mmCIF file with all atom_site columns, C-alpha atoms in Angstrom:
data_model
loop_
_atom_site.group_PDB
_atom_site.id
_atom_site.type_symbol
_atom_site.label_atom_id
_atom_site.label_alt_id
_atom_site.label_comp_id
_atom_site.label_asym_id
_atom_site.label_entity_id
_atom_site.label_seq_id
_atom_site.pdbx_PDB_ins_code
_atom_site.Cartn_x
_atom_site.Cartn_y
_atom_site.Cartn_z
_atom_site.occupancy
_atom_site.B_iso_or_equiv
_atom_site.pdbx_formal_charge
_atom_site.auth_seq_id
_atom_site.auth_comp_id
_atom_site.auth_asym_id
_atom_site.auth_atom_id
_atom_site.pdbx_PDB_model_num
ATOM 1   C CA . UNK A 1 1   ? 18.364 51.481 29.060 1.00 97.00 ? 42  UNK A CA 1
ATOM 2   C CA . UNK A 1 2   ? 18.222 54.875 31.500 1.00 97.00 ? 43  UNK A CA 1
ATOM 3   C CA . UNK A 1 3   ? 21.578 55.511 32.474 1.00 97.00 ? 44  UNK A CA 1
ATOM 4   C CA . UNK A 1 4   ? 22.024 57.719 35.605 1.00 97.00 ? 45  UNK A CA 1
ATOM 5   C CA . UNK A 1 5   ? 23.784 60.463 35.004 1.00 96.00 ? 46  UNK A CA 1
ATOM 6   C CA . UNK A 1 6   ? 24.603 59.824 31.681 1.00 95.00 ? 47  UNK A CA 1
ATOM 7   C CA . UNK A 1 7   ? 26.802 57.822 29.488 1.00 93.00 ? 48  UNK A CA 1
ATOM 8   C CA . UNK A 1 8   ? 29.167 60.628 29.158 1.00 93.00 ? 49  UNK A CA 1
ATOM 9   C CA . UNK A 1 9   ? 29.813 60.531 32.695 1.00 96.00 ? 50  UNK A CA 1
ATOM 10  C CA . UNK A 1 10  ? 30.032 56.670 32.847 1.00 96.00 ? 51  UNK A CA 1
ATOM 11  C CA . UNK A 1 11  ? 33.017 57.108 30.101 1.00 94.00 ? 52  UNK A CA 1
ATOM 12  C CA . UNK A 1 12  ? 34.898 59.610 31.799 1.00 94.00 ? 53  UNK A CA 1
ATOM 13  C CA . UNK A 1 13  ? 34.397 58.200 35.699 1.00 96.00 ? 54  UNK A CA 1
ATOM 14  C CA . UNK A 1 14  ? 35.509 54.533 34.281 1.00 96.00 ? 55  UNK A CA 1
ATOM 15  C CA . UNK A 1 15  ? 38.638 55.976 32.285 1.00 96.00 ? 56  UNK A CA 1
ATOM 16  C CA . UNK A 1 16  ? 39.445 58.440 35.387 1.00 96.00 ? 57  UNK A CA 1
ATOM 17  C CA . UNK A 1 17  ? 39.258 55.576 38.069 1.00 97.00 ? 58  UNK A CA 1
ATOM 18  C CA . UNK A 1 18  ? 41.443 53.176 36.066 1.00 97.00 ? 59  UNK A CA 1
ATOM 19  C CA . UNK A 1 19  ? 43.940 55.821 35.573 1.00 96.00 ? 60  UNK A CA 1
ATOM 20  C CA . UNK A 1 20  ? 43.956 56.751 39.132 1.00 96.00 ? 61  UNK A CA 1
ATOM 21  C CA . UNK A 1 21  ? 44.804 53.216 40.051 1.00 96.00 ? 62  UNK A CA 1
ATOM 22  C CA . UNK A 1 22  ? 46.967 52.022 37.066 1.00 96.00 ? 63  UNK A CA 1
ATOM 23  C CA . UNK A 1 23  ? 47.526 54.691 34.597 1.00 96.00 ? 64  UNK A CA 1
ATOM 24  C CA . UNK A 1 24  ? 46.055 54.550 31.063 1.00 96.00 ? 65  UNK A CA 1
ATOM 25  C CA . UNK A 1 25  ? 47.909 55.503 27.820 1.00 96.00 ? 66  UNK A CA 1
ATOM 26  C CA . UNK A 1 26  ? 45.887 56.803 24.710 1.00 96.00 ? 67  UNK A CA 1
ATOM 27  C CA . UNK A 1 27  ? 45.243 53.691 23.249 1.00 95.00 ? 68  UNK A CA 1
ATOM 28  C CA . UNK A 1 28  ? 44.170 52.269 26.374 1.00 97.00 ? 69  UNK A CA 1
ATOM 29  C CA . UNK A 1 29  ? 41.481 55.053 26.646 1.00 95.00 ? 70  UNK A CA 1
ATOM 30  C CA . UNK A 1 30  ? 40.384 54.535 22.899 1.00 95.00 ? 71  UNK A CA 1
ATOM 31  C CA . UNK A 1 31  ? 40.023 50.699 23.664 1.00 96.00 ? 72  UNK A CA 1
ATOM 32  C CA . UNK A 1 32  ? 37.745 51.155 26.785 1.00 96.00 ? 73  UNK A CA 1
ATOM 33  C CA . UNK A 1 33  ? 35.483 53.546 24.994 1.00 93.00 ? 74  UNK A CA 1
ATOM 34  C CA . UNK A 1 34  ? 35.469 51.579 22.098 1.00 95.00 ? 75  UNK A CA 1
ATOM 35  C CA . UNK A 1 35  ? 34.030 48.689 23.734 1.00 97.00 ? 76  UNK A CA 1
ATOM 36  C CA . UNK A 1 36  ? 31.677 50.389 26.035 1.00 96.00 ? 77  UNK A CA 1
ATOM 37  C CA . UNK A 1 37  ? 28.663 50.373 23.896 1.00 96.00 ? 78  UNK A CA 1
ATOM 38  C CA . UNK A 1 38  ? 28.816 46.730 23.234 1.00 97.00 ? 79  UNK A CA 1
ATOM 39  C CA . UNK A 1 39  ? 29.039 46.248 27.042 1.00 98.00 ? 80  UNK A CA 1
ATOM 40  C CA . UNK A 1 40  ? 26.126 48.560 27.715 1.00 98.00 ? 81  UNK A CA 1
ATOM 41  C CA . UNK A 1 41  ? 23.989 46.655 25.144 1.00 98.00 ? 82  UNK A CA 1
ATOM 42  C CA . UNK A 1 42  ? 24.926 43.341 27.308 1.00 98.00 ? 83  UNK A CA 1
ATOM 43  C CA . UNK A 1 43  ? 24.216 45.091 30.708 1.00 98.00 ? 84  UNK A CA 1
ATOM 44  C CA . UNK A 1 44  ? 20.795 45.988 29.517 1.00 98.00 ? 85  UNK A CA 1
ATOM 45  C CA . UNK A 1 45  ? 19.999 42.669 28.276 1.00 97.00 ? 86  UNK A CA 1
ATOM 46  C CA . UNK A 1 46  ? 20.845 41.458 31.826 1.00 97.00 ? 87  UNK A CA 1
ATOM 47  C CA . UNK A 1 47  ? 19.037 44.000 33.604 1.00 98.00 ? 88  UNK A CA 1
ATOM 48  C CA . UNK A 1 48  ? 15.989 43.702 31.915 1.00 96.00 ? 89  UNK A CA 1
ATOM 49  C CA . UNK A 1 49  ? 15.585 40.657 33.209 1.00 93.00 ? 90  UNK A CA 1
ATOM 50  C CA . UNK A 1 50  ? 16.230 41.197 36.659 1.00 93.00 ? 91  UNK A CA 1
ATOM 51  C CA . UNK A 1 51  ? 13.432 40.973 39.335 1.00 90.00 ? 92  UNK A CA 1
ATOM 52  C CA . UNK A 1 52  ? 15.287 43.625 41.416 1.00 92.00 ? 93  UNK A CA 1
ATOM 53  C CA . UNK A 1 53  ? 13.317 46.906 41.543 1.00 92.00 ? 94  UNK A CA 1
ATOM 54  C CA . UNK A 1 54  ? 16.279 49.186 41.560 1.00 94.00 ? 95  UNK A CA 1
ATOM 55  C CA . UNK A 1 55  ? 17.021 47.653 38.129 1.00 96.00 ? 96  UNK A CA 1
ATOM 56  C CA . UNK A 1 56  ? 14.293 48.926 36.277 1.00 95.00 ? 97  UNK A CA 1
ATOM 57  C CA . UNK A 1 57  ? 12.248 52.347 35.855 1.00 94.00 ? 98  UNK A CA 1
ATOM 58  C CA . UNK A 1 58  ? 9.419  53.497 33.835 1.00 92.00 ? 99  UNK A CA 1
ATOM 59  C CA . UNK A 1 59  ? 9.459  50.274 32.293 1.00 92.00 ? 100 UNK A CA 1
ATOM 60  C CA . UNK A 1 60  ? 12.884 50.211 31.037 1.00 95.00 ? 101 UNK A CA 1
ATOM 61  C CA . UNK A 1 61  ? 16.175 48.904 32.251 1.00 97.00 ? 102 UNK A CA 1
ATOM 62  C CA . UNK A 1 62  ? 17.714 51.317 34.771 1.00 98.00 ? 103 UNK A CA 1
ATOM 63  C CA . UNK A 1 63  ? 21.717 51.643 35.318 1.00 98.00 ? 104 UNK A CA 1
ATOM 64  C CA . UNK A 1 64  ? 22.725 53.911 38.135 1.00 97.00 ? 105 UNK A CA 1
ATOM 65  C CA . UNK A 1 65  ? 26.979 54.072 38.216 1.00 96.00 ? 106 UNK A CA 1
ATOM 66  C CA . UNK A 1 66  ? 26.625 54.755 41.662 1.00 95.00 ? 107 UNK A CA 1
ATOM 67  C CA . UNK A 1 67  ? 24.904 51.665 42.590 1.00 96.00 ? 108 UNK A CA 1
ATOM 68  C CA . UNK A 1 68  ? 27.769 49.034 43.337 1.00 96.00 ? 109 UNK A CA 1
ATOM 69  C CA . UNK A 1 69  ? 26.174 45.692 42.461 1.00 96.00 ? 110 UNK A CA 1
ATOM 70  C CA . UNK A 1 70  ? 24.837 47.318 38.804 1.00 97.00 ? 111 UNK A CA 1
ATOM 71  C CA . UNK A 1 71  ? 28.503 48.855 38.545 1.00 98.00 ? 112 UNK A CA 1
ATOM 72  C CA . UNK A 1 72  ? 30.149 45.447 39.243 1.00 98.00 ? 113 UNK A CA 1
ATOM 73  C CA . UNK A 1 73  ? 28.075 43.739 36.452 1.00 98.00 ? 114 UNK A CA 1
ATOM 74  C CA . UNK A 1 74  ? 28.622 46.416 33.715 1.00 98.00 ? 115 UNK A CA 1
ATOM 75  C CA . UNK A 1 75  ? 32.523 46.204 34.738 1.00 98.00 ? 116 UNK A CA 1
ATOM 76  C CA . UNK A 1 76  ? 32.464 42.670 34.071 1.00 98.00 ? 117 UNK A CA 1
ATOM 77  C CA . UNK A 1 77  ? 30.588 43.066 30.642 1.00 98.00 ? 118 UNK A CA 1
ATOM 78  C CA . UNK A 1 78  ? 32.960 45.548 29.740 1.00 98.00 ? 119 UNK A CA 1
ATOM 79  C CA . UNK A 1 79  ? 36.300 43.726 30.793 1.00 98.00 ? 120 UNK A CA 1
ATOM 80  C CA . UNK A 1 80  ? 35.205 40.573 28.825 1.00 98.00 ? 121 UNK A CA 1
ATOM 81  C CA . UNK A 1 81  ? 34.124 42.896 25.616 1.00 98.00 ? 122 UNK A CA 1
ATOM 82  C CA . UNK A 1 82  ? 37.699 44.505 25.509 1.00 98.00 ? 123 UNK A CA 1
ATOM 83  C CA . UNK A 1 83  ? 39.200 40.986 25.821 1.00 98.00 ? 124 UNK A CA 1
ATOM 84  C CA . UNK A 1 84  ? 36.734 39.454 23.066 1.00 97.00 ? 125 UNK A CA 1
ATOM 85  C CA . UNK A 1 85  ? 37.203 42.394 20.845 1.00 97.00 ? 126 UNK A CA 1
ATOM 86  C CA . UNK A 1 86  ? 40.803 41.900 20.606 1.00 96.00 ? 127 UNK A CA 1
ATOM 87  C CA . UNK A 1 87  ? 42.620 39.249 22.964 1.00 96.00 ? 128 UNK A CA 1
ATOM 88  C CA . UNK A 1 88  ? 45.930 41.654 22.459 1.00 95.00 ? 129 UNK A CA 1
ATOM 89  C CA . UNK A 1 89  ? 44.053 44.238 24.566 1.00 95.00 ? 130 UNK A CA 1
ATOM 90  C CA . UNK A 1 90  ? 44.395 41.788 27.671 1.00 97.00 ? 131 UNK A CA 1
ATOM 91  C CA . UNK A 1 91  ? 46.047 44.357 29.853 1.00 97.00 ? 132 UNK A CA 1
ATOM 92  C CA . UNK A 1 92  ? 43.543 46.899 29.302 1.00 98.00 ? 133 UNK A CA 1
ATOM 93  C CA . UNK A 1 93  ? 40.937 44.237 30.321 1.00 98.00 ? 134 UNK A CA 1
ATOM 94  C CA . UNK A 1 94  ? 43.255 43.316 33.275 1.00 98.00 ? 135 UNK A CA 1
ATOM 95  C CA . UNK A 1 95  ? 42.853 46.778 34.467 1.00 98.00 ? 136 UNK A CA 1
ATOM 96  C CA . UNK A 1 96  ? 39.026 46.874 34.253 1.00 98.00 ? 137 UNK A CA 1
ATOM 97  C CA . UNK A 1 97  ? 38.934 43.411 36.007 1.00 98.00 ? 138 UNK A CA 1
ATOM 98  C CA . UNK A 1 98  ? 41.286 44.856 38.849 1.00 98.00 ? 139 UNK A CA 1
ATOM 99  C CA . UNK A 1 99  ? 39.098 47.986 39.033 1.00 98.00 ? 140 UNK A CA 1
ATOM 100 C CA . UNK A 1 100 ? 36.228 45.842 39.472 1.00 98.00 ? 141 UNK A CA 1
ATOM 101 C CA . UNK A 1 101 ? 37.796 43.943 42.388 1.00 97.00 ? 142 UNK A CA 1
ATOM 102 C CA . UNK A 1 102 ? 39.128 46.903 44.016 1.00 96.00 ? 143 UNK A CA 1
ATOM 103 C CA . UNK A 1 103 ? 35.824 48.575 44.329 1.00 96.00 ? 144 UNK A CA 1
ATOM 104 C CA . UNK A 1 104 ? 33.588 45.702 44.696 1.00 96.00 ? 145 UNK A CA 1
ATOM 105 C CA . UNK A 1 105 ? 35.659 43.075 46.259 1.00 97.00 ? 146 UNK A CA 1
ATOM 106 C CA . UNK A 1 106 ? 34.340 40.253 43.774 1.00 98.00 ? 147 UNK A CA 1
ATOM 107 C CA . UNK A 1 107 ? 36.368 38.195 41.540 1.00 98.00 ? 148 UNK A CA 1
ATOM 108 C CA . UNK A 1 108 ? 34.567 38.084 38.188 1.00 98.00 ? 149 UNK A CA 1
ATOM 109 C CA . UNK A 1 109 ? 37.698 37.247 35.740 1.00 98.00 ? 150 UNK A CA 1
ATOM 110 C CA . UNK A 1 110 ? 37.056 38.567 32.146 1.00 98.00 ? 151 UNK A CA 1
ATOM 111 C CA . UNK A 1 111 ? 37.893 35.082 30.561 1.00 97.00 ? 152 UNK A CA 1
ATOM 112 C CA . UNK A 1 112 ? 35.174 33.245 32.465 1.00 97.00 ? 153 UNK A CA 1
ATOM 113 C CA . UNK A 1 113 ? 31.905 33.054 30.403 1.00 97.00 ? 154 UNK A CA 1
ATOM 114 C CA . UNK A 1 114 ? 29.158 34.380 32.689 1.00 98.00 ? 155 UNK A CA 1
ATOM 115 C CA . UNK A 1 115 ? 25.835 33.834 31.214 1.00 97.00 ? 156 UNK A CA 1
ATOM 116 C CA . UNK A 1 116 ? 23.665 36.830 29.535 1.00 97.00 ? 157 UNK A CA 1
ATOM 117 C CA . UNK A 1 117 ? 21.413 36.828 32.359 1.00 97.00 ? 158 UNK A CA 1
ATOM 118 C CA . UNK A 1 118 ? 23.207 36.651 35.890 1.00 98.00 ? 159 UNK A CA 1
ATOM 119 C CA . UNK A 1 119 ? 22.472 38.339 39.079 1.00 97.00 ? 160 UNK A CA 1
ATOM 120 C CA . UNK A 1 120 ? 24.300 39.314 42.431 1.00 96.00 ? 161 UNK A CA 1
ATOM 121 C CA . UNK A 1 121 ? 23.175 40.864 45.968 1.00 90.00 ? 162 UNK A CA 1
ATOM 122 C CA . UNK A 1 122 ? 26.335 42.397 47.983 1.00 92.00 ? 163 UNK A CA 1
ATOM 123 C CA . UNK A 1 123 ? 28.823 39.919 46.564 1.00 95.00 ? 164 UNK A CA 1
ATOM 124 C CA . UNK A 1 124 ? 31.689 40.899 48.736 1.00 97.00 ? 165 UNK A CA 1
ATOM 125 C CA . UNK A 1 125 ? 34.195 38.140 49.034 1.00 98.00 ? 166 UNK A CA 1
ATOM 126 C CA . UNK A 1 126 ? 32.766 36.067 46.206 1.00 98.00 ? 167 UNK A CA 1
ATOM 127 C CA . UNK A 1 127 ? 34.816 33.951 43.369 1.00 98.00 ? 168 UNK A CA 1
ATOM 128 C CA . UNK A 1 128 ? 33.389 32.805 40.423 1.00 98.00 ? 169 UNK A CA 1
ATOM 129 C CA . UNK A 1 129 ? 35.768 30.299 38.902 1.00 97.00 ? 170 UNK A CA 1
ATOM 130 C CA . UNK A 1 130 ? 35.971 28.617 35.335 1.00 97.00 ? 171 UNK A CA 1
ATOM 131 C CA . UNK A 1 131 ? 32.580 26.921 35.887 1.00 98.00 ? 172 UNK A CA 1
ATOM 132 C CA . UNK A 1 132 ? 30.208 26.672 33.007 1.00 98.00 ? 173 UNK A CA 1
ATOM 133 C CA . UNK A 1 133 ? 26.931 28.806 34.140 1.00 98.00 ? 174 UNK A CA 1
ATOM 134 C CA . UNK A 1 134 ? 23.105 28.391 32.979 1.00 98.00 ? 175 UNK A CA 1
ATOM 135 C CA . UNK A 1 135 ? 21.351 31.649 32.614 1.00 97.00 ? 176 UNK A CA 1
ATOM 136 C CA . UNK A 1 136 ? 19.607 33.570 35.633 1.00 97.00 ? 177 UNK A CA 1
ATOM 137 C CA . UNK A 1 137 ? 22.446 32.419 37.853 1.00 98.00 ? 178 UNK A CA 1
ATOM 138 C CA . UNK A 1 138 ? 22.619 34.254 41.162 1.00 98.00 ? 179 UNK A CA 1
ATOM 139 C CA . UNK A 1 139 ? 25.106 34.661 43.824 1.00 98.00 ? 180 UNK A CA 1
ATOM 140 C CA . UNK A 1 140 ? 25.758 36.508 47.140 1.00 98.00 ? 181 UNK A CA 1
ATOM 141 C CA . UNK A 1 141 ? 28.491 37.403 49.422 1.00 98.00 ? 182 UNK A CA 1
ATOM 142 C CA . UNK A 1 142 ? 31.374 35.051 50.370 1.00 98.00 ? 183 UNK A CA 1
ATOM 143 C CA . UNK A 1 143 ? 30.465 32.260 47.470 1.00 98.00 ? 184 UNK A CA 1
ATOM 144 C CA . UNK A 1 144 ? 32.706 30.209 45.790 1.00 98.00 ? 185 UNK A CA 1
ATOM 145 C CA . UNK A 1 145 ? 32.461 28.450 42.447 1.00 98.00 ? 186 UNK A CA 1
ATOM 146 C CA . UNK A 1 146 ? 35.961 26.582 42.128 1.00 98.00 ? 187 UNK A CA 1
ATOM 147 C CA . UNK A 1 147 ? 37.900 23.145 40.808 1.00 97.00 ? 188 UNK A CA 1
ATOM 148 C CA . UNK A 1 148 ? 38.912 20.232 42.500 1.00 97.00 ? 189 UNK A CA 1
ATOM 149 C CA . UNK A 1 149 ? 42.099 18.759 40.913 1.00 96.00 ? 190 UNK A CA 1
ATOM 150 C CA . UNK A 1 150 ? 41.424 20.953 37.862 1.00 96.00 ? 191 UNK A CA 1
ATOM 151 C CA . UNK A 1 151 ? 37.625 19.760 37.205 1.00 98.00 ? 192 UNK A CA 1
ATOM 152 C CA . UNK A 1 152 ? 35.180 22.868 37.734 1.00 98.00 ? 193 UNK A CA 1
ATOM 153 C CA . UNK A 1 153 ? 31.328 22.352 38.183 1.00 98.00 ? 194 UNK A CA 1
ATOM 154 C CA . UNK A 1 154 ? 28.583 22.602 35.592 1.00 98.00 ? 195 UNK A CA 1
ATOM 155 C CA . UNK A 1 155 ? 25.763 24.704 36.724 1.00 98.00 ? 196 UNK A CA 1
ATOM 156 C CA . UNK A 1 156 ? 22.150 24.769 35.306 1.00 98.00 ? 197 UNK A CA 1
ATOM 157 C CA . UNK A 1 157 ? 19.725 27.382 34.881 1.00 98.00 ? 198 UNK A CA 1
ATOM 158 C CA . UNK A 1 158 ? 17.885 29.541 37.725 1.00 97.00 ? 199 UNK A CA 1
ATOM 159 C CA . UNK A 1 159 ? 20.198 28.374 40.519 1.00 98.00 ? 200 UNK A CA 1
ATOM 160 C CA . UNK A 1 160 ? 20.644 30.720 43.299 1.00 98.00 ? 201 UNK A CA 1
ATOM 161 C CA . UNK A 1 161 ? 23.819 30.567 45.764 1.00 98.00 ? 202 UNK A CA 1
ATOM 162 C CA . UNK A 1 162 ? 23.171 32.021 49.133 1.00 98.00 ? 203 UNK A CA 1
ATOM 163 C CA . UNK A 1 163 ? 25.428 33.617 51.502 1.00 98.00 ? 204 UNK A CA 1
ATOM 164 C CA . UNK A 1 164 ? 28.962 31.348 52.024 1.00 98.00 ? 205 UNK A CA 1
ATOM 165 C CA . UNK A 1 165 ? 27.498 28.791 49.567 1.00 98.00 ? 206 UNK A CA 1
ATOM 166 C CA . UNK A 1 166 ? 30.523 27.026 47.845 1.00 98.00 ? 207 UNK A CA 1
ATOM 167 C CA . UNK A 1 167 ? 30.473 24.662 44.677 1.00 98.00 ? 208 UNK A CA 1
ATOM 168 C CA . UNK A 1 168 ? 33.424 22.724 43.770 1.00 98.00 ? 209 UNK A CA 1
ATOM 169 C CA . UNK A 1 169 ? 35.010 20.164 41.525 1.00 98.00 ? 210 UNK A CA 1
ATOM 170 C CA . UNK A 1 170 ? 33.110 17.595 39.498 1.00 98.00 ? 211 UNK A CA 1
ATOM 171 C CA . UNK A 1 171 ? 29.930 18.741 40.531 1.00 98.00 ? 212 UNK A CA 1
ATOM 172 C CA . UNK A 1 172 ? 26.637 19.122 38.289 1.00 98.00 ? 213 UNK A CA 1
ATOM 173 C CA . UNK A 1 173 ? 23.730 21.408 39.490 1.00 98.00 ? 214 UNK A CA 1
ATOM 174 C CA . UNK A 1 174 ? 20.320 20.878 37.528 1.00 98.00 ? 215 UNK A CA 1
ATOM 175 C CA . UNK A 1 175 ? 18.420 23.688 36.961 1.00 98.00 ? 216 UNK A CA 1
ATOM 176 C CA . UNK A 1 176 ? 15.920 25.577 39.553 1.00 97.00 ? 217 UNK A CA 1
ATOM 177 C CA . UNK A 1 177 ? 18.256 24.707 42.330 1.00 98.00 ? 218 UNK A CA 1
ATOM 178 C CA . UNK A 1 178 ? 18.967 26.919 45.508 1.00 98.00 ? 219 UNK A CA 1
ATOM 179 C CA . UNK A 1 179 ? 22.061 26.248 47.204 1.00 98.00 ? 220 UNK A CA 1
ATOM 180 C CA . UNK A 1 180 ? 21.457 27.517 51.015 1.00 98.00 ? 221 UNK A CA 1
ATOM 181 C CA . UNK A 1 181 ? 23.642 29.350 52.734 1.00 98.00 ? 222 UNK A CA 1
ATOM 182 C CA . UNK A 1 182 ? 27.016 28.036 53.951 1.00 98.00 ? 223 UNK A CA 1
ATOM 183 C CA . UNK A 1 183 ? 26.495 24.798 51.653 1.00 98.00 ? 224 UNK A CA 1
ATOM 184 C CA . UNK A 1 184 ? 29.597 23.189 50.750 1.00 98.00 ? 225 UNK A CA 1
ATOM 185 C CA . UNK A 1 185 ? 29.090 21.124 47.642 1.00 98.00 ? 226 UNK A CA 1
ATOM 186 C CA . UNK A 1 186 ? 32.327 19.429 46.176 1.00 98.00 ? 227 UNK A CA 1
ATOM 187 C CA . UNK A 1 187 ? 32.272 16.354 43.536 1.00 98.00 ? 228 UNK A CA 1
ATOM 188 C CA . UNK A 1 188 ? 28.675 15.923 44.352 1.00 98.00 ? 229 UNK A CA 1
ATOM 189 C CA . UNK A 1 189 ? 25.607 16.164 41.435 1.00 98.00 ? 230 UNK A CA 1
ATOM 190 C CA . UNK A 1 190 ? 22.570 17.997 42.711 1.00 98.00 ? 231 UNK A CA 1
ATOM 191 C CA . UNK A 1 191 ? 19.328 16.974 40.654 1.00 98.00 ? 232 UNK A CA 1
ATOM 192 C CA . UNK A 1 192 ? 17.206 20.060 39.163 1.00 98.00 ? 233 UNK A CA 1
ATOM 193 C CA . UNK A 1 193 ? 14.058 21.329 41.497 1.00 97.00 ? 234 UNK A CA 1
ATOM 194 C CA . UNK A 1 194 ? 16.133 21.157 44.593 1.00 98.00 ? 235 UNK A CA 1
ATOM 195 C CA . UNK A 1 195 ? 16.842 22.757 47.933 1.00 98.00 ? 236 UNK A CA 1
ATOM 196 C CA . UNK A 1 196 ? 20.321 21.644 48.999 1.00 98.00 ? 237 UNK A CA 1
ATOM 197 C CA . UNK A 1 197 ? 22.233 22.401 52.457 1.00 97.00 ? 238 UNK A CA 1
ATOM 198 C CA . UNK A 1 198 ? 25.076 20.498 54.444 1.00 98.00 ? 239 UNK A CA 1
ATOM 199 C CA . UNK A 1 199 ? 28.342 19.511 53.291 1.00 97.00 ? 240 UNK A CA 1
ATOM 200 C CA . UNK A 1 200 ? 29.241 16.990 50.962 1.00 96.00 ? 241 UNK A CA 1
ATOM 201 C CA . UNK A 1 201 ? 29.200 14.032 51.215 1.00 95.00 ? 242 UNK A CA 1
ATOM 202 C CA . UNK A 1 202 ? 26.631 14.250 53.881 1.00 96.00 ? 243 UNK A CA 1
ATOM 203 C CA . UNK A 1 203 ? 24.424 17.145 51.800 1.00 98.00 ? 244 UNK A CA 1
ATOM 204 C CA . UNK A 1 204 ? 20.542 17.102 52.540 1.00 97.00 ? 245 UNK A CA 1
ATOM 205 C CA . UNK A 1 205 ? 18.487 17.518 49.359 1.00 97.00 ? 246 UNK A CA 1
ATOM 206 C CA . UNK A 1 206 ? 14.748 18.420 49.300 1.00 97.00 ? 247 UNK A CA 1
ATOM 207 C CA . UNK A 1 207 ? 12.437 18.944 46.417 1.00 96.00 ? 248 UNK A CA 1
ATOM 208 C CA . UNK A 1 208 ? 11.145 22.410 45.855 1.00 90.00 ? 249 UNK A CA 1
ATOM 209 C CA . UNK A 1 209 ? 8.732  23.526 43.227 1.00 75.00 ? 250 UNK A CA 1
ATOM 210 C CA . UNK A 1 210 ? 10.109 24.945 39.912 1.00 56.00 ? 251 UNK A CA 1
ATOM 211 C CA . UNK A 1 211 ? 7.626  27.631 39.802 1.00 53.00 ? 252 UNK A CA 1
#
């Protein structure tokens, strides 16, 4: 993967930003640097599957540390990797998570297992809760995935949430579903290959091609 301007700058930038906000001790600095390579590997896999022209260059995955969407995805993978490497480092993972939230205005908590391949587009104001997410999940700004009475949704593959969409509670979203802008789904199952809009329980569901 091409990293612009460099992996060394990325390492310094992350630790500098976190230190300015929350302070870092020597152990935390080491923990972040130690988890960096694995997080970059996961970021590369995710970016290679993106159709966004800004995520590739000369046939390779491309990561600009000054592209907010790319940096947002990377910071999620880094915070989660720190936690997976050693749950005792949860405070360090918290700091990376809060850096992501502060810079990008998105809530992607490291204990939530996002899929290997997910995409976001101007995700300011979005909150991704403890759902089950299928690969190639995409969300935009002001989207919410959350619980109702402690039950979270199950989301299939190739699901796209447009601006302001919400999926809550005991909902199962099939594969290849587009959740239209400002749609509100609560405790409702949506079949695969659908376009859905409106609000539960009065949703309108239309079939769409799975191509």
